[in-house]
Short mmCIF file of C-alpha atoms and ligand atoms in Angstrom, two decimals:
data_model
loop_
_atom_site.label_atom_id
_atom_site.label_comp_id
_atom_site.label_asym_id
_atom_site.label_seq_id
_atom_site.Cartn_x
_atom_site.Cartn_y
_atom_site.Cartn_z
CA MET A 15 -22.48 12.64 2.19
CA SER A 16 -20.80 11.59 5.44
CA ALA A 17 -17.84 13.49 6.85
CA ARG A 18 -15.65 10.54 6.03
CA ASP A 19 -16.86 10.39 2.41
CA ALA A 20 -16.39 14.14 2.10
CA TYR A 21 -12.85 13.79 3.38
CA LEU A 22 -12.06 10.89 1.03
CA ARG A 23 -13.47 12.81 -1.88
CA ALA A 24 -11.45 15.86 -0.90
CA MET A 25 -8.37 13.66 -0.75
CA GLY A 26 -9.17 12.28 -4.18
CA ILE A 27 -10.02 8.75 -3.16
CA GLU A 28 -13.25 8.67 -5.13
CA ALA A 29 -13.15 11.71 -7.39
CA TRP A 30 -9.67 11.67 -8.78
CA THR A 31 -9.96 14.90 -10.71
CA LEU A 32 -6.84 17.00 -10.99
CA ARG A 33 -7.79 20.19 -12.74
CA ALA A 34 -4.57 22.05 -12.19
CA ALA A 35 -1.97 19.31 -12.27
CA PRO A 36 1.29 21.15 -13.09
CA GLN A 37 2.77 18.37 -15.12
CA PRO A 38 5.86 18.99 -17.23
CA LEU A 39 5.21 19.45 -20.94
CA SER A 40 6.75 16.10 -21.79
CA MET A 41 4.32 14.27 -19.51
CA PRO A 42 0.86 13.14 -20.55
CA ARG A 43 -1.64 15.94 -19.90
CA MET A 44 -4.38 13.71 -18.60
CA PRO A 45 -6.19 13.61 -15.29
CA VAL A 46 -4.46 11.27 -12.90
CA GLU A 47 -7.50 9.01 -12.77
CA ARG A 48 -7.01 8.15 -16.45
CA LEU A 49 -3.29 7.38 -16.34
CA ASP A 50 -2.06 3.84 -16.81
CA TRP A 51 0.80 2.42 -14.76
CA THR A 52 3.54 3.65 -17.09
CA GLU A 53 2.10 7.14 -17.36
CA LEU A 54 1.46 7.36 -13.63
CA GLU A 55 5.03 6.34 -12.80
CA GLN A 56 6.33 8.92 -15.28
CA VAL A 57 4.21 11.70 -13.83
CA VAL A 58 5.18 10.88 -10.25
CA SER A 59 8.88 10.75 -11.09
CA ALA A 60 8.68 14.31 -12.47
CA CYS A 61 6.21 15.67 -9.92
CA VAL A 62 6.74 19.14 -8.48
CA ARG A 63 3.30 19.54 -6.92
CA CYS A 64 4.64 20.14 -3.43
CA PRO A 65 7.92 21.43 -1.98
CA LEU A 66 9.11 17.94 -1.08
CA HIS A 67 10.41 17.59 -4.61
CA LEU A 68 13.17 20.06 -3.76
CA ASN A 69 15.10 17.75 -1.46
CA ARG A 70 14.30 14.28 -2.73
CA THR A 71 16.97 12.02 -4.20
CA ARG A 72 14.26 10.16 -6.10
CA THR A 73 10.56 9.56 -5.88
CA VAL A 74 9.40 6.33 -4.26
CA PHE A 75 6.57 5.18 -6.45
CA GLY A 76 5.78 1.78 -4.98
CA VAL A 77 6.76 -1.80 -5.72
CA GLY A 78 5.31 -5.22 -6.12
CA ASN A 79 2.57 -7.08 -7.88
CA ARG A 80 0.34 -4.63 -9.72
CA HIS A 81 -2.50 -7.13 -9.56
CA ALA A 82 -1.95 -8.01 -5.91
CA GLU A 83 -4.64 -9.20 -3.55
CA TRP A 84 -3.06 -7.22 -0.73
CA MET A 85 -1.95 -3.61 -0.90
CA ILE A 86 0.26 -2.31 1.89
CA ILE A 87 0.18 1.45 2.47
CA GLY A 88 2.66 3.29 4.65
CA GLU A 89 3.31 6.96 5.20
CA ALA A 90 6.36 8.33 3.38
CA PRO A 91 9.89 7.42 2.35
CA GLY A 92 12.67 7.60 4.89
CA ALA A 93 16.34 8.19 4.18
CA GLU A 94 17.09 4.69 2.90
CA GLU A 95 13.94 4.62 0.78
CA ASP A 96 14.82 8.02 -0.68
CA ARG A 97 18.24 6.69 -1.68
CA ARG A 98 16.98 3.45 -3.15
CA GLY A 99 13.65 4.55 -4.56
CA GLU A 100 11.83 1.67 -2.87
CA PRO A 101 9.38 1.74 0.07
CA PHE A 102 9.95 -0.20 3.29
CA VAL A 103 13.61 -1.11 3.06
CA GLY A 104 16.08 -1.35 5.93
CA ARG A 105 15.15 -2.83 9.31
CA ALA A 106 11.52 -1.72 9.17
CA GLY A 107 11.25 -3.22 5.71
CA GLN A 108 12.70 -6.52 6.90
CA LEU A 109 10.16 -6.61 9.69
CA LEU A 110 7.34 -5.87 7.23
CA ASP A 111 8.62 -8.74 5.06
CA ALA A 112 8.52 -11.03 8.10
CA MET A 113 4.97 -9.89 8.88
CA LEU A 114 3.91 -10.62 5.32
CA ARG A 115 5.54 -14.05 5.37
CA ALA A 116 3.63 -14.81 8.57
CA ALA A 117 0.46 -13.96 6.65
CA GLY A 118 1.50 -16.24 3.79
CA PHE A 119 2.83 -13.66 1.33
CA ASP A 120 6.21 -12.89 -0.16
CA ARG A 121 7.04 -9.22 -0.62
CA ALA A 122 6.68 -9.69 -4.38
CA ASP A 123 3.12 -10.96 -3.94
CA VAL A 124 1.77 -7.67 -2.59
CA PHE A 125 1.90 -4.07 -3.76
CA ILE A 126 3.59 -1.66 -1.36
CA ALA A 127 3.19 2.12 -1.56
CA ASN A 128 3.23 5.18 0.65
CA VAL A 129 0.86 8.10 1.05
CA LEU A 130 3.71 10.43 0.03
CA LYS A 131 6.09 9.64 -2.78
CA CYS A 132 8.88 11.96 -1.60
CA ARG A 133 10.76 12.04 1.69
CA PRO A 134 9.83 14.74 4.21
CA PRO A 135 12.93 16.46 5.61
CA ARG A 136 14.41 14.83 8.71
CA ASN A 137 11.65 12.23 8.45
CA ARG A 138 9.10 14.59 9.97
CA ASP A 139 5.41 13.78 9.69
CA PRO A 140 3.82 14.54 6.31
CA GLN A 141 1.89 17.81 6.30
CA GLY A 142 -1.74 18.06 5.24
CA ALA A 143 -0.99 20.14 2.16
CA GLU A 144 1.63 17.63 1.00
CA ILE A 145 -0.78 14.75 1.48
CA ALA A 146 -3.51 16.63 -0.39
CA GLN A 147 -1.21 17.14 -3.38
CA CYS A 148 0.07 13.57 -3.44
CA ALA A 149 -3.19 11.77 -2.62
CA PRO A 150 -4.43 11.40 -6.22
CA TYR A 151 -1.40 9.25 -7.06
CA LEU A 152 -2.13 6.80 -4.26
CA ALA A 153 -5.82 6.84 -5.14
CA ARG A 154 -4.99 5.91 -8.72
CA GLN A 155 -2.64 3.16 -7.53
CA ILE A 156 -5.43 1.71 -5.40
CA GLU A 157 -7.77 1.84 -8.37
CA LEU A 158 -5.25 0.17 -10.69
CA VAL A 159 -4.29 -2.58 -8.25
CA ALA A 160 -7.92 -3.13 -7.19
CA PRO A 161 -6.80 -5.06 -4.11
CA LYS A 162 -9.00 -7.39 -2.09
CA LEU A 163 -7.49 -6.02 1.10
CA ILE A 164 -5.65 -2.88 2.13
CA LEU A 165 -3.33 -2.97 5.12
CA ALA A 166 -2.85 0.57 6.43
CA VAL A 167 0.48 0.54 8.21
CA GLY A 168 0.86 3.18 10.88
CA ARG A 169 -0.89 6.33 12.00
CA ILE A 170 -0.39 8.55 8.95
CA ALA A 171 -1.69 6.01 6.46
CA ALA A 172 -4.63 5.08 8.66
CA HIS A 173 -5.60 8.68 9.29
CA HIS A 174 -5.39 9.60 5.61
CA LEU A 175 -7.31 6.61 4.32
CA LEU A 176 -10.00 6.63 6.99
CA GLY A 177 -10.32 10.38 7.52
CA SER A 178 -9.87 9.85 11.23
CA ASP A 179 -7.51 11.18 13.84
CA ALA A 180 -8.12 8.35 16.30
CA PRO A 181 -5.10 6.53 17.71
CA VAL A 182 -3.95 3.44 15.82
CA GLY A 183 -4.80 1.42 18.92
CA ARG A 184 -8.46 2.35 18.43
CA LEU A 185 -8.51 1.96 14.63
CA ARG A 186 -7.01 -1.52 14.59
CA GLY A 187 -9.13 -4.56 15.37
CA THR A 188 -11.89 -3.51 12.95
CA VAL A 189 -12.46 -4.17 9.27
CA HIS A 190 -13.04 -0.74 7.73
CA ARG A 191 -14.38 -0.22 4.20
CA LEU A 192 -12.73 2.15 1.75
CA GLY A 193 -14.47 4.15 -0.94
CA ALA A 194 -17.46 3.25 -3.06
CA ALA A 195 -16.05 -0.21 -3.74
CA GLY A 196 -15.94 -0.92 -0.01
CA VAL A 197 -12.46 -2.42 -0.12
CA PRO A 198 -11.75 -4.06 3.26
CA LEU A 199 -9.10 -2.10 5.13
CA VAL A 200 -7.29 -3.19 8.28
CA VAL A 201 -5.05 -0.93 10.34
CA THR A 202 -1.90 -2.14 12.03
CA TYR A 203 1.21 -0.69 13.63
CA HIS A 204 4.11 0.59 11.55
CA PRO A 205 7.13 -1.74 11.64
CA ALA A 206 9.33 1.18 12.72
CA TYR A 207 7.10 1.51 15.79
CA LEU A 208 7.28 -2.24 16.41
CA LEU A 209 11.07 -2.04 16.39
CA ARG A 210 10.79 0.45 19.24
CA SER A 211 7.94 -1.40 20.97
CA PRO A 212 8.45 -5.11 20.31
CA GLY A 213 5.80 -5.95 22.90
CA GLU A 214 3.16 -4.84 20.38
CA LYS A 215 4.15 -7.46 17.78
CA ARG A 216 1.56 -9.88 19.14
CA LYS A 217 -1.18 -7.38 18.28
CA THR A 218 0.18 -7.13 14.75
CA TRP A 219 -0.28 -10.86 14.37
CA GLN A 220 -3.90 -10.41 15.39
CA ASP A 221 -4.23 -7.67 12.77
CA LEU A 222 -2.82 -9.94 10.06
CA CYS A 223 -5.26 -12.69 11.02
CA LEU A 224 -8.10 -10.16 10.82
CA ALA A 225 -6.86 -9.04 7.40
CA ARG A 226 -6.76 -12.59 6.09
CA ALA A 227 -10.28 -13.21 7.32
CA ALA A 228 -11.52 -9.91 5.85
CA MET A 229 -10.11 -10.77 2.44
CA VAL A 230 -12.14 -13.95 2.13
CA ALA A 231 -15.30 -12.58 3.76
CA PRO A 232 -18.06 -11.61 1.30
S1 SF4 B 328 5.40 14.25 -2.30
FE1 SF4 B 328 3.95 13.74 -3.94
S2 SF4 B 328 3.00 15.71 -4.51
FE2 SF4 B 328 4.90 16.18 -3.38
S3 SF4 B 328 6.47 16.40 -5.01
FE3 SF4 B 328 6.54 14.26 -4.26
S4 SF4 B 328 5.22 13.13 -5.69
FE4 SF4 B 328 4.73 15.31 -5.92
#
């Protein structure tokens, strides 16, 4: 098994087995990989698997078309997302919407989720232990959506999904393959970064073109 596969397995991308999931008694006591959408949303909303549950306003499960062709994966909720319970809202969300429209999609056409479902304090980077606890939920979402294309938005999502610590600038521009199903995965910059570095928007357009081509490629 390659280092990447070992990492993905450790993160629960392929082997979604949760042997010690501390789910509340009222929640279904099933491994995450067997939960349906309703059960998964219930379990996430009550999750106390990592300390981030202590300061959240609400969990941010993910939104959009649960049978989408494109799945957009970011890193973690920010303050506005924590308040509203929806990923990618505010200015970064508006920019993501514009990016999607440029690629021919409305926000409702795609499924949008984060690696973490709860906001890290002061919007710090997610920690490895938090990602390890939360990863099975994202893995199950990917399995349920079964997208034709995953767009990893930003460094944290790209690093988690690809098991790499390379800069986004080196990970973008290539069609990666995720898991045993080999789902095409394209990396691009996070809209929050693009708001700070608008000169990089042109590269994001290139990434979206690559993603569109990857989706139709055999
Ligand atoms: S971040 Fe994920 S693992 Fe941690 S409490 Fe929230 S839902 Fe649970």
